[in-house]
XYZ file of C-alpha atoms in Angstrom:
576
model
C 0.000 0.000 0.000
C 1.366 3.113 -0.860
C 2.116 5.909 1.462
C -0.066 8.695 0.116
C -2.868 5.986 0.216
C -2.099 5.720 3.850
C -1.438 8.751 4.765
C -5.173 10.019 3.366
C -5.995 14.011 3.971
C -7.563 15.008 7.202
C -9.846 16.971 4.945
C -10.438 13.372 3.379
C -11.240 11.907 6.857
C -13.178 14.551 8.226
C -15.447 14.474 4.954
C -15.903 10.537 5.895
C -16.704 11.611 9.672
C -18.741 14.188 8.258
C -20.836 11.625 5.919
C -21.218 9.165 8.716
C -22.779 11.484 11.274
C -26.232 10.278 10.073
C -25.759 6.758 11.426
C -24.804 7.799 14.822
C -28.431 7.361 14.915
C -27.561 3.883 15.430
C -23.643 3.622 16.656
C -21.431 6.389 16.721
C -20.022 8.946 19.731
C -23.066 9.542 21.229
C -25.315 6.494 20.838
C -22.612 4.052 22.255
C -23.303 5.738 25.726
C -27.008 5.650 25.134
C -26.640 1.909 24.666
C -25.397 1.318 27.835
C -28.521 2.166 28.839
C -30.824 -0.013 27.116
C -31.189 -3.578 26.517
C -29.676 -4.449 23.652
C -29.744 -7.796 23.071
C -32.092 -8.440 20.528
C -29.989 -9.477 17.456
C -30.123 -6.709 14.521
C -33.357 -6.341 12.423
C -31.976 -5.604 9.081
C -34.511 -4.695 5.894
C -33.858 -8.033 3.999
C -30.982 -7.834 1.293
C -30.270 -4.345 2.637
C -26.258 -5.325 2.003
C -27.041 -5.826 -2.068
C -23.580 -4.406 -3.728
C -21.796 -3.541 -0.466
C -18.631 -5.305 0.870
C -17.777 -5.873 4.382
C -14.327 -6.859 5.725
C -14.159 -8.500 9.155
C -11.238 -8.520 10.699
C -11.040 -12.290 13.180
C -13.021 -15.284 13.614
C -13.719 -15.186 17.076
C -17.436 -14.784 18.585
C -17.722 -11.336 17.816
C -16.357 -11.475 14.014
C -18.527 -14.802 13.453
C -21.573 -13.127 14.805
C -21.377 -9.828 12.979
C -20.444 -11.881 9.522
C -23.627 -14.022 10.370
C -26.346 -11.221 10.034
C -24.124 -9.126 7.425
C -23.987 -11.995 4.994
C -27.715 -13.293 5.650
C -28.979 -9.007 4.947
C -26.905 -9.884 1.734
C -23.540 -7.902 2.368
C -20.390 -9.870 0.514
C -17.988 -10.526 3.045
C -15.139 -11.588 3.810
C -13.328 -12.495 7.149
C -9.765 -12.235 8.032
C -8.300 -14.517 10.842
C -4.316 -14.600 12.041
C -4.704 -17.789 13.432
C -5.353 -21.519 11.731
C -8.201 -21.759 13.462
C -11.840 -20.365 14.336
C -13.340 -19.177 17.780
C -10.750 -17.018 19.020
C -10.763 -17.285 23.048
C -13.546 -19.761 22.899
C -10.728 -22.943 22.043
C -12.503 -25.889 23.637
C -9.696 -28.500 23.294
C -11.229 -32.340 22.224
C -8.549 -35.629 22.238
C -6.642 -36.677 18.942
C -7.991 -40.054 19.396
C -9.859 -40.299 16.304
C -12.465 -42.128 18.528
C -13.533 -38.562 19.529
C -13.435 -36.993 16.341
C -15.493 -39.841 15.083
C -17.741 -39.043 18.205
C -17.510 -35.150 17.906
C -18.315 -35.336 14.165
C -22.008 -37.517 14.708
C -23.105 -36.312 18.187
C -22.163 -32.296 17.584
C -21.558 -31.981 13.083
C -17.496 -31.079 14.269
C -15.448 -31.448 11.552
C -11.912 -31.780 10.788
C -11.551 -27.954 9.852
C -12.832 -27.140 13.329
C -11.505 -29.343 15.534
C -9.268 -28.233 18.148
C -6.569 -30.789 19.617
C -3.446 -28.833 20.236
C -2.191 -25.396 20.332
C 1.434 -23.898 20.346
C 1.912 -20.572 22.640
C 4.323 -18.006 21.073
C 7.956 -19.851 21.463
C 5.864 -22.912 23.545
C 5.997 -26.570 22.970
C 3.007 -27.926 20.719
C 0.602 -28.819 23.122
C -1.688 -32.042 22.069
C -4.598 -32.773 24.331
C -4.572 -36.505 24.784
C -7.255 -37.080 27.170
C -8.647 -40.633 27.092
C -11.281 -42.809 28.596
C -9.142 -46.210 29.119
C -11.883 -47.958 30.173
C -14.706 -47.214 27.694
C -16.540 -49.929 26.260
C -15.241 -51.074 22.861
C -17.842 -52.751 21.574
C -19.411 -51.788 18.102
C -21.327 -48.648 18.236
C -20.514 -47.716 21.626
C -18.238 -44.560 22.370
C -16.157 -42.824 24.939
C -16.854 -40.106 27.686
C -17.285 -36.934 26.782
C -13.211 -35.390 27.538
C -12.386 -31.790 26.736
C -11.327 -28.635 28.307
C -12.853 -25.105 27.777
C -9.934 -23.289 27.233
C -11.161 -20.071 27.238
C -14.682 -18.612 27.978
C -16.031 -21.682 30.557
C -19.841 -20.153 31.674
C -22.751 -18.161 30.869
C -24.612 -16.195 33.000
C -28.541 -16.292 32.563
C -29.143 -12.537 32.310
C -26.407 -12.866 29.204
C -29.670 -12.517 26.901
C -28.033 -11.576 23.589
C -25.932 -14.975 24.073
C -28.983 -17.300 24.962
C -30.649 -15.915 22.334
C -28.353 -16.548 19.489
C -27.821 -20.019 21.155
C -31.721 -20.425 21.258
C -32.107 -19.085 17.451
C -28.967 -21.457 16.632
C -30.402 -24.550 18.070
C -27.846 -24.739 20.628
C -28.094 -27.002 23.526
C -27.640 -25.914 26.709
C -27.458 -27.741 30.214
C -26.713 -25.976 33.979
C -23.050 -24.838 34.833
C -22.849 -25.508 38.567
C -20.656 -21.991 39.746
C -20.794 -22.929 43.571
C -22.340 -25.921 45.759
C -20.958 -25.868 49.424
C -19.540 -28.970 49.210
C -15.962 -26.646 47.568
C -13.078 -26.240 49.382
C -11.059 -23.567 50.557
C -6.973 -23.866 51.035
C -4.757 -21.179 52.372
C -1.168 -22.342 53.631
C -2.059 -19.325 56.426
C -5.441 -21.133 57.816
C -5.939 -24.506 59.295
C -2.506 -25.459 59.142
C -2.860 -25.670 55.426
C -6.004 -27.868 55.387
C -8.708 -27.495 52.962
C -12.081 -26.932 54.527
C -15.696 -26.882 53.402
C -17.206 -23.755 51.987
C -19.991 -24.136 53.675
C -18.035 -24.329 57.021
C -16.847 -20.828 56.897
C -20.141 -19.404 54.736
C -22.445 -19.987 57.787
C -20.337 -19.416 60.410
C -19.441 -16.380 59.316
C -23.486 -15.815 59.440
C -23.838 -17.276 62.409
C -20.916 -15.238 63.874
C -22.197 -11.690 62.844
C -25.819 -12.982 63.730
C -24.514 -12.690 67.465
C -22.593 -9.626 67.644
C -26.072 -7.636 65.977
C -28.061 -9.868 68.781
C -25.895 -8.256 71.803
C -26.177 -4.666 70.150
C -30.053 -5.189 69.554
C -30.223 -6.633 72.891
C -28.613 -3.280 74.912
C -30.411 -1.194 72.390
C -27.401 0.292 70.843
C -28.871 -0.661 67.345
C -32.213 1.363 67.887
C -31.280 4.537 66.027
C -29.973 2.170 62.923
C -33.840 0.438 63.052
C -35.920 3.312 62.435
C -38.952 2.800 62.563
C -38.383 -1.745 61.799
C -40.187 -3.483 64.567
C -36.871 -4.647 66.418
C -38.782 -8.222 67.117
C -39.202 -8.454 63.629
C -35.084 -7.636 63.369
C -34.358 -10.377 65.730
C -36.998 -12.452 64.910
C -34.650 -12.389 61.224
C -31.434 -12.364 62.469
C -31.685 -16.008 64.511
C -33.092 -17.373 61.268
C -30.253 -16.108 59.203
C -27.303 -16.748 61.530
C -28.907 -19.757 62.980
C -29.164 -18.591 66.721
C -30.132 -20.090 70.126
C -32.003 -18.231 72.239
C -35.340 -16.722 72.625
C -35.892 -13.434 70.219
C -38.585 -12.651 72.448
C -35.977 -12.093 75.242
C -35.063 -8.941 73.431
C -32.010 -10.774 72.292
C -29.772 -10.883 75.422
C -29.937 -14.894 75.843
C -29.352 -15.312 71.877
C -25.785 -16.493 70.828
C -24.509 -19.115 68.254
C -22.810 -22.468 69.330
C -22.373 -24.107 65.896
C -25.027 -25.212 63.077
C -25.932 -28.303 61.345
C -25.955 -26.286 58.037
C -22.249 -26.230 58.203
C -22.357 -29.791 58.086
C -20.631 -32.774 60.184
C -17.982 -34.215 61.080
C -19.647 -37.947 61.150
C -22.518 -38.088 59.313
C -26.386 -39.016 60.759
C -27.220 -42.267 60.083
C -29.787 -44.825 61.193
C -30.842 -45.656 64.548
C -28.850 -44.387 67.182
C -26.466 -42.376 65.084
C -27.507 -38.804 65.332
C -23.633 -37.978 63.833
C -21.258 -35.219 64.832
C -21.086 -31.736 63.983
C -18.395 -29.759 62.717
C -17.043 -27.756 65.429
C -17.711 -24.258 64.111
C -14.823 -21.414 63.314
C -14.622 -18.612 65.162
C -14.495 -14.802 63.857
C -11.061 -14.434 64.399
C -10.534 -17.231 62.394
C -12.698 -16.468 59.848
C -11.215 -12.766 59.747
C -7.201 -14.052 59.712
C -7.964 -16.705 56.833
C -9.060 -13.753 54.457
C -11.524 -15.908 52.479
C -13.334 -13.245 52.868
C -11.508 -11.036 50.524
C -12.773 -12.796 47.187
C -13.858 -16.404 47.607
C -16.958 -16.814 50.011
C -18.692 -13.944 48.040
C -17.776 -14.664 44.351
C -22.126 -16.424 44.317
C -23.233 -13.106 45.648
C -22.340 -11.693 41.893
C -24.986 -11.560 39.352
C -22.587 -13.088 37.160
C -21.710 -15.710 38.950
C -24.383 -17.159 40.507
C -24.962 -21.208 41.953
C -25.988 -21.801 38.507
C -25.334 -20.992 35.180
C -25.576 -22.120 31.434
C -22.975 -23.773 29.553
C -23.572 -25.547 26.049
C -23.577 -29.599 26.201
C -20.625 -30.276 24.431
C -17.932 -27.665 25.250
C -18.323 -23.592 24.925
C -17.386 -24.013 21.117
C -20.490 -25.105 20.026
C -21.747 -21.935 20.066
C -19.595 -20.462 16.849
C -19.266 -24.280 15.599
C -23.079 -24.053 14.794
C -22.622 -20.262 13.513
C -19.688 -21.747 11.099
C -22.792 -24.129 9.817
C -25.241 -21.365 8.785
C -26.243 -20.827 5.770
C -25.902 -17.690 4.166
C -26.694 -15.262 1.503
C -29.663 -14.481 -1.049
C -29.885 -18.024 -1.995
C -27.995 -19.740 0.785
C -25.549 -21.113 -1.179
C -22.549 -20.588 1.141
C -21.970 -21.203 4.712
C -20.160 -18.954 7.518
C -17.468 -20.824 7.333
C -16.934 -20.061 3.489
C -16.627 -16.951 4.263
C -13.654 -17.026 6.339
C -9.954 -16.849 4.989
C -7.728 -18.704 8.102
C -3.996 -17.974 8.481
C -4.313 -14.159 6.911
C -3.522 -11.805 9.501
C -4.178 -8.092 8.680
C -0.970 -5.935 8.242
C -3.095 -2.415 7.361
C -6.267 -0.411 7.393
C -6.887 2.534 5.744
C -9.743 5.050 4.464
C -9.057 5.727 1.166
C -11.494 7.050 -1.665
C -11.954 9.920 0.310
C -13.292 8.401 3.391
C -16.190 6.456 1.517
C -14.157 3.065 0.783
C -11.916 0.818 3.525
C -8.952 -0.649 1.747
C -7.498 -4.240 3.805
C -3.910 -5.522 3.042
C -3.104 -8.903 4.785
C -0.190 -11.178 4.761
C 0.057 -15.071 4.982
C -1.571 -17.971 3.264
C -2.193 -16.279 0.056
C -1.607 -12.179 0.734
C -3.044 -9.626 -0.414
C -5.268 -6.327 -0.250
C -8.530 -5.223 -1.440
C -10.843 -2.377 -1.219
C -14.030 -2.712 0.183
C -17.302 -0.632 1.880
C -16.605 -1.217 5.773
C -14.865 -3.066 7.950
C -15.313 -4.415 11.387
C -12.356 -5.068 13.541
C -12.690 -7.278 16.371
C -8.628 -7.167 16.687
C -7.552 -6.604 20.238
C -7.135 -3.073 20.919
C -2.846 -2.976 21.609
C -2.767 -5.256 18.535
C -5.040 -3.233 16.178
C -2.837 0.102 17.582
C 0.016 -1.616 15.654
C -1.614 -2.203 12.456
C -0.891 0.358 9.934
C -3.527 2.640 10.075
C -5.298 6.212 8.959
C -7.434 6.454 12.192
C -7.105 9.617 14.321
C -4.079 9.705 16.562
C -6.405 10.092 19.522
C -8.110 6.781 18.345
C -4.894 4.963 18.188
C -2.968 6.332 21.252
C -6.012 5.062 23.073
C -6.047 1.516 21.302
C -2.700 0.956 22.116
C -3.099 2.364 26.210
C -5.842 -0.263 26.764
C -5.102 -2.868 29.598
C -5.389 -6.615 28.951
C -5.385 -8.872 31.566
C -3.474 -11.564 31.713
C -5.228 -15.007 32.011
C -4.209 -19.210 32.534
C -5.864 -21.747 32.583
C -4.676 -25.690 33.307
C -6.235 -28.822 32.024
C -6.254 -32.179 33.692
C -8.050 -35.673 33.059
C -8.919 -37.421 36.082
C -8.308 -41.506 36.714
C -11.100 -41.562 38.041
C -13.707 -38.992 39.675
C -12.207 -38.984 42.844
C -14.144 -35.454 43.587
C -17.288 -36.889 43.855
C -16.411 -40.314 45.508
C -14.088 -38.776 48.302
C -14.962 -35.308 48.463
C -19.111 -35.111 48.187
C -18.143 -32.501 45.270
C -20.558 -32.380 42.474
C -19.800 -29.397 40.173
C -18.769 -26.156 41.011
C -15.049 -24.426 42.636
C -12.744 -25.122 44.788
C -10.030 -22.137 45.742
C -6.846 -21.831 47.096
C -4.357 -18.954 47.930
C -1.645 -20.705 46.005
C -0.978 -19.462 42.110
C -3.209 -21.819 40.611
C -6.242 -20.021 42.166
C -9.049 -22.123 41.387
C -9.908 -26.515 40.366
C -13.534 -26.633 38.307
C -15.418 -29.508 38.700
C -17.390 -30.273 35.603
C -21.111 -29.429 35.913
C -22.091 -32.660 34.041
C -21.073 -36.702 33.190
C -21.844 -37.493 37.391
C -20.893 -41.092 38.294
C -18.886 -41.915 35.326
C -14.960 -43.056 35.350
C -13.274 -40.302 34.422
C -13.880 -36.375 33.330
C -11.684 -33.490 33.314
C -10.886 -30.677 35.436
C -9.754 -26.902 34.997
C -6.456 -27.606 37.300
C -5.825 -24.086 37.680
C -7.516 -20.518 36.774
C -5.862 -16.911 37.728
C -5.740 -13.813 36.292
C -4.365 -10.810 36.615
C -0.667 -10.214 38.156
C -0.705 -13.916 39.268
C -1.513 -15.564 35.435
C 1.513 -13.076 34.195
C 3.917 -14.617 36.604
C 2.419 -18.086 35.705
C 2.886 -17.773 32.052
C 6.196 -16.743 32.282
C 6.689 -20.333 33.698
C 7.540 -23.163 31.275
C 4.686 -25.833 30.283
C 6.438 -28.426 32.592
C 6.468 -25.408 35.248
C 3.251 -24.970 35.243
C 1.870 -28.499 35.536
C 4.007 -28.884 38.584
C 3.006 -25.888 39.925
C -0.911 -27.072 39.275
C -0.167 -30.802 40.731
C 0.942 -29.177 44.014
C -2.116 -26.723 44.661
C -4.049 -29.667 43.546
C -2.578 -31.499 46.398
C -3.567 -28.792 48.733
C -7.110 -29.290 47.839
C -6.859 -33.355 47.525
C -4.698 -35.219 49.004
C -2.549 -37.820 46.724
C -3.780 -35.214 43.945
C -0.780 -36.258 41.400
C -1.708 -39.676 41.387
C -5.530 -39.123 40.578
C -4.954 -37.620 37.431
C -2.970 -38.346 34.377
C -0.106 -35.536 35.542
C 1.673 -36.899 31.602
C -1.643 -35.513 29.988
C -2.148 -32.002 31.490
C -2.386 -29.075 29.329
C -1.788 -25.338 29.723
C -1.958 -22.215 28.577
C -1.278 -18.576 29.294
C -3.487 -16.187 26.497
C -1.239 -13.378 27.106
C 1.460 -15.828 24.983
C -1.006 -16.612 22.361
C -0.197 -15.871 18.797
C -2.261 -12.909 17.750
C -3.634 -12.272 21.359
C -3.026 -9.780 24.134
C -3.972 -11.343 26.674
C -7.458 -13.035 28.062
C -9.046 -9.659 28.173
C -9.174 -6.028 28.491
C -9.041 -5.417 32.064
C -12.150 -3.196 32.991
C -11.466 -0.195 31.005
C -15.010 1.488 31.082
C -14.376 1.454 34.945
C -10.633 1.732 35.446
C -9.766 3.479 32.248
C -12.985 5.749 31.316
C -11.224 8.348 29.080
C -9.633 5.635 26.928
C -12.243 4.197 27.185
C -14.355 6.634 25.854
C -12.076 7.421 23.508
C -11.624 4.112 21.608
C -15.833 3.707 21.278
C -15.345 6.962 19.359
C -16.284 4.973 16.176
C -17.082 4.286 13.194
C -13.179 5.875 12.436
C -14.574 6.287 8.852
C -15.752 3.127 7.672
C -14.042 1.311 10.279
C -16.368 -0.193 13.234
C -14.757 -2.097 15.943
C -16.582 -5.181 17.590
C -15.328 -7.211 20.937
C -16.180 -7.673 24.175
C -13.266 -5.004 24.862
C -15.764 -1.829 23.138
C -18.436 -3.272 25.990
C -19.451 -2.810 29.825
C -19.258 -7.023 29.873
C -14.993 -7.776 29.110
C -13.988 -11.709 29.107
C -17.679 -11.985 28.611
C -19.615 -13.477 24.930
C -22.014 -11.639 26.000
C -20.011 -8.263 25.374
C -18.509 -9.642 22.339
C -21.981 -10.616 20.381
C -23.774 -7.017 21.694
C -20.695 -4.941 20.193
C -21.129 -7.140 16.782
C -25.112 -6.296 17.157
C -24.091 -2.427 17.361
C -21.222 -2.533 14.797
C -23.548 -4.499 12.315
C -26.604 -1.932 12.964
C -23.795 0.596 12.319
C -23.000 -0.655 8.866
C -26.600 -0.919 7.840
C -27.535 2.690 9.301
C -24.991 4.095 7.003
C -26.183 1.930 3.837
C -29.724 3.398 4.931
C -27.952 7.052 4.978
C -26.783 6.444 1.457
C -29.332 4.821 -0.403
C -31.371 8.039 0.852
């Protein structure tokens, strides 16, 4: 591409801006704010064949680029999408065995083909990583097949109030089954509590209740919590507070005599039974406790989040099947092509640029078979550092703020289980278990209860913790995952397949930068506002990164919804 052509007149750009400023109506510098403030996820309503003679360029195959190419190619728009990597999903990489027993499996039971089946991975200067889960004991006989083995690399859960998600799974035909976020059967570890013992969530959940349930009795009781009650029959307040915190006592005592010695919801030590076997309880942990072990800080509360509740949704199969069914639809006036055929793998992007005085997006990409054309828009769903480096016309405000954006750092480890010791030993069915150690966090899956083996997230952190974890080698890592697994379970190393673990670290990822864009509506508002200050001519941006939901589908498939209502509000503009 030639300099002048990418160095194109501000007059030029400014003319573009100029022409635009009719479909702010429906995405642009003021409507993005506006919305924030609405709903949203209703997938676009475009006039049918609206796209007739217009070209779109989408920049990555992720959720975001798959779900904006979906309704721009069914309105009729020719596109074409541009992905770095040899593969489709972005983030959402649910890894599946190499035994072609599974891809025989994955093919009939989900339509997962050889194009789109992921088995192995290689970070940036990282070993190739093959997933080689196995079910050694499934039954060979003719027409039977294995457990269901894989690992959701990336995105693992979906929150119900994620509508615009749900709703392109429901319109998609995707099927979805409960992801179990917390049962208080978890455990919590911290080398700092218990002399490094694991212990029940549930242990420290209610007596933490039952705890603060005692001090607000004793206050009610000398009436030092009378000016905080207004005008709330203090009975009543009592009357509450021995239900939540489980107290003994009499409420009708005005509280003095109530006090907490323990609860059965905390469970026992020695289960009831039959007959004369009324079992033990737990004895209960004290405040102090409770306050030195710091559980308090993040893990007790993480079900209190609207995100995260008990229960979510995941889809039966793995998180891919979400853009694994979008790959399948059919598209176009006649519906002669698929997604799928729409997408050019192993063509990363090199430059962007306005050109034709702002009304025309011209695309040069390197790779497989490089190139550049010229086409009507473009949709980026690049992270923001990385899209900061691609040569560009955009405004230097626009850029600066691209490349200032914060990613988080992310890591995730993989194990397959000998057997499902969890569940057996433990009581566990589904949900977390936490530590303080760098591994974080061990997932239970949510599904496949009471059969030989299944697989387990072996580690999940984030932030300054996942940086200093991917810096670690593969082998590193596993070892570092097999002992905070240890911490949790006891003989962990020898209940999994410790030769079969996988891991990976996003911020190493070829063509990533990192698992996501760390909050920047809330701890980066001005770049934030500054890098929704789009359409930069006929360049939109999609990704969970230009929404209020970051690491999230659901951000990614609302900012394709607005970048795709974007395109056709301009087309509308035009066509007068």
């Amino acid at each position: 591409m030639g300099a002048s052509e990418m160095a194109a007149s501000r007059r030029q750009f400014l003319l573009a801006t100029t022409a635009a400023a009719g479909a702010a109506v429906l995405l642009g510098r003021d409507t993005f704010a506006r919305a924030a403030n609405r709903d949203h996820a209703m997938a676009p309503r475009l006039r049918p064949n609206i796209g007739a003679g217009k070209s779109v360029a989408v920049i990555g195959a992720g959720i975001a680029g798959l779900t904006s190419s979906y309704y721009l190619a069914k309105a009729g728009f020719e596109v074409t999408v541009f992905e770095a990597n040899n593969r489709y999903g972005g983030r959402s990489l649910t890894l599946r065995p190499e035994a072609e027993i599974y891809k025989k499996y994955n093919k009939e039971r989900y339509g997962i083909g050889e194009d789109s089946y992921a088995d192995r991975f290689q970070e940036n200067g990282g070993p190739l990583q093959i997933c080689r889960f196995f079910d050694d004991g499934w039954d060979r006989r003719p027409g039977t097949y294995p457990e269901e083995l894989f690992l959701n690399a990336g995105p693992g859960r979906i929150p119900s109030f994620h509508i615009a998600v749900l709703n392109l799974a429901r319109e998609l035909n995707v099927e979805m089954e409960p992801f179990i976020f917390a049962t208080r059967a978890n455990l919590l570890q911290s080398d700092k509590f218990n002399e490094g013992q694991p212990i029940q969530l549930r242990r420290i959940k209610h007596d933490l209740r039952g705890e603060i349930s005692d001090i607000l009795a004793k206050l009610a009781g000398d009436g030092n919590l009378a000016p905080y009650l207004g005008t709330a029959d203090r009975q009543s307040f009592l009357r509450m507070i021995k239900e939540f915190g489980d107290l003994k006592g009499d409420p009708e005592e005005a509280g003095r005599n109530m006090y907490y010695a323990g609860t059965n919801r905390a469970g026992y030590a020695v289960l009831p039974g039959a007959g004369r076997r009324p079992g033990k309880l737990h004895p209960h942990v004290g405040l102090e406790e409770i306050l030195a072990s710091r559980f308090w800080n993040e893990e007790i509360f993480h079900d209190m989040r609207s995100y995260w509740q008990t229960s979510l949704l995941q889809p039966r199969g793995g998180m891919d099947m979400l853009w694994q069914r979008l790959l399948k639809q059919r598209v176009g006036v006649d519906g002669g092509r698929r997604v799928q055929d729409l997408v050019k793998l192993g063509n990363p992007v090199t430059a962007i640029a306005n050109v034709a005085e702002g009304s025309k997006v011209k695309v040069e990409w390197s790779g497989r078979r490089p190139g550049n054309k010229t086409f009507d828009f473009c949709i980026s769903t690049m992270a923001p550092n990385l899209l900061a480096q691609v040569r560009n016309n955009f405004t230097v405000a626009f850029t600066e703020a691209l490349a200032q954006v914060n990613e988080m750092a992310a890591c995730k480890v993989g194990w397959q289980a000998r057997y499902r010791f969890w569940e057996t030993e433990t009581r566990i069915y589904g949900g977390i278990s936490w530590t303080k150690l760098p591994i974080s966090q061990i997932w239970y899956p949510s599904d496949g209860f009471f059969n030989r083996t299944g697989t387990l997230t072996g580690a999940y952190n984030r932030g300054e913790p996942a940086a200093k974890f991917g810096e670690l080698s593969h082998h590193e890592r596993l070892e570092s995952a097999l002992q905070g697994g240890g911490k949790l379970h006891a003989n962990f190393r020898d209940k999994v397949y410790a030769d079969r673990g996988v891991s990976i670290a996003w911020q190493n990822m070829p063509h990533f930068a990192g698992g996501w864009a760390d909050e920047t509506a809330e701890s980066q508002p001005d770049i934030y506002r500054r890098i929704t200050n789009f359409p930069q001519g006929r360049v939109f941006l999609a990704g969970d990164f230009v929404s209020y939901m970051p690491g999230w589908m659901e951000g990614a498939v609302r900012s394709a919804h607005l970048a795709v209502e974007g395109i056709a509000g301009q087309v509308s503009i035009s066509k007068g």
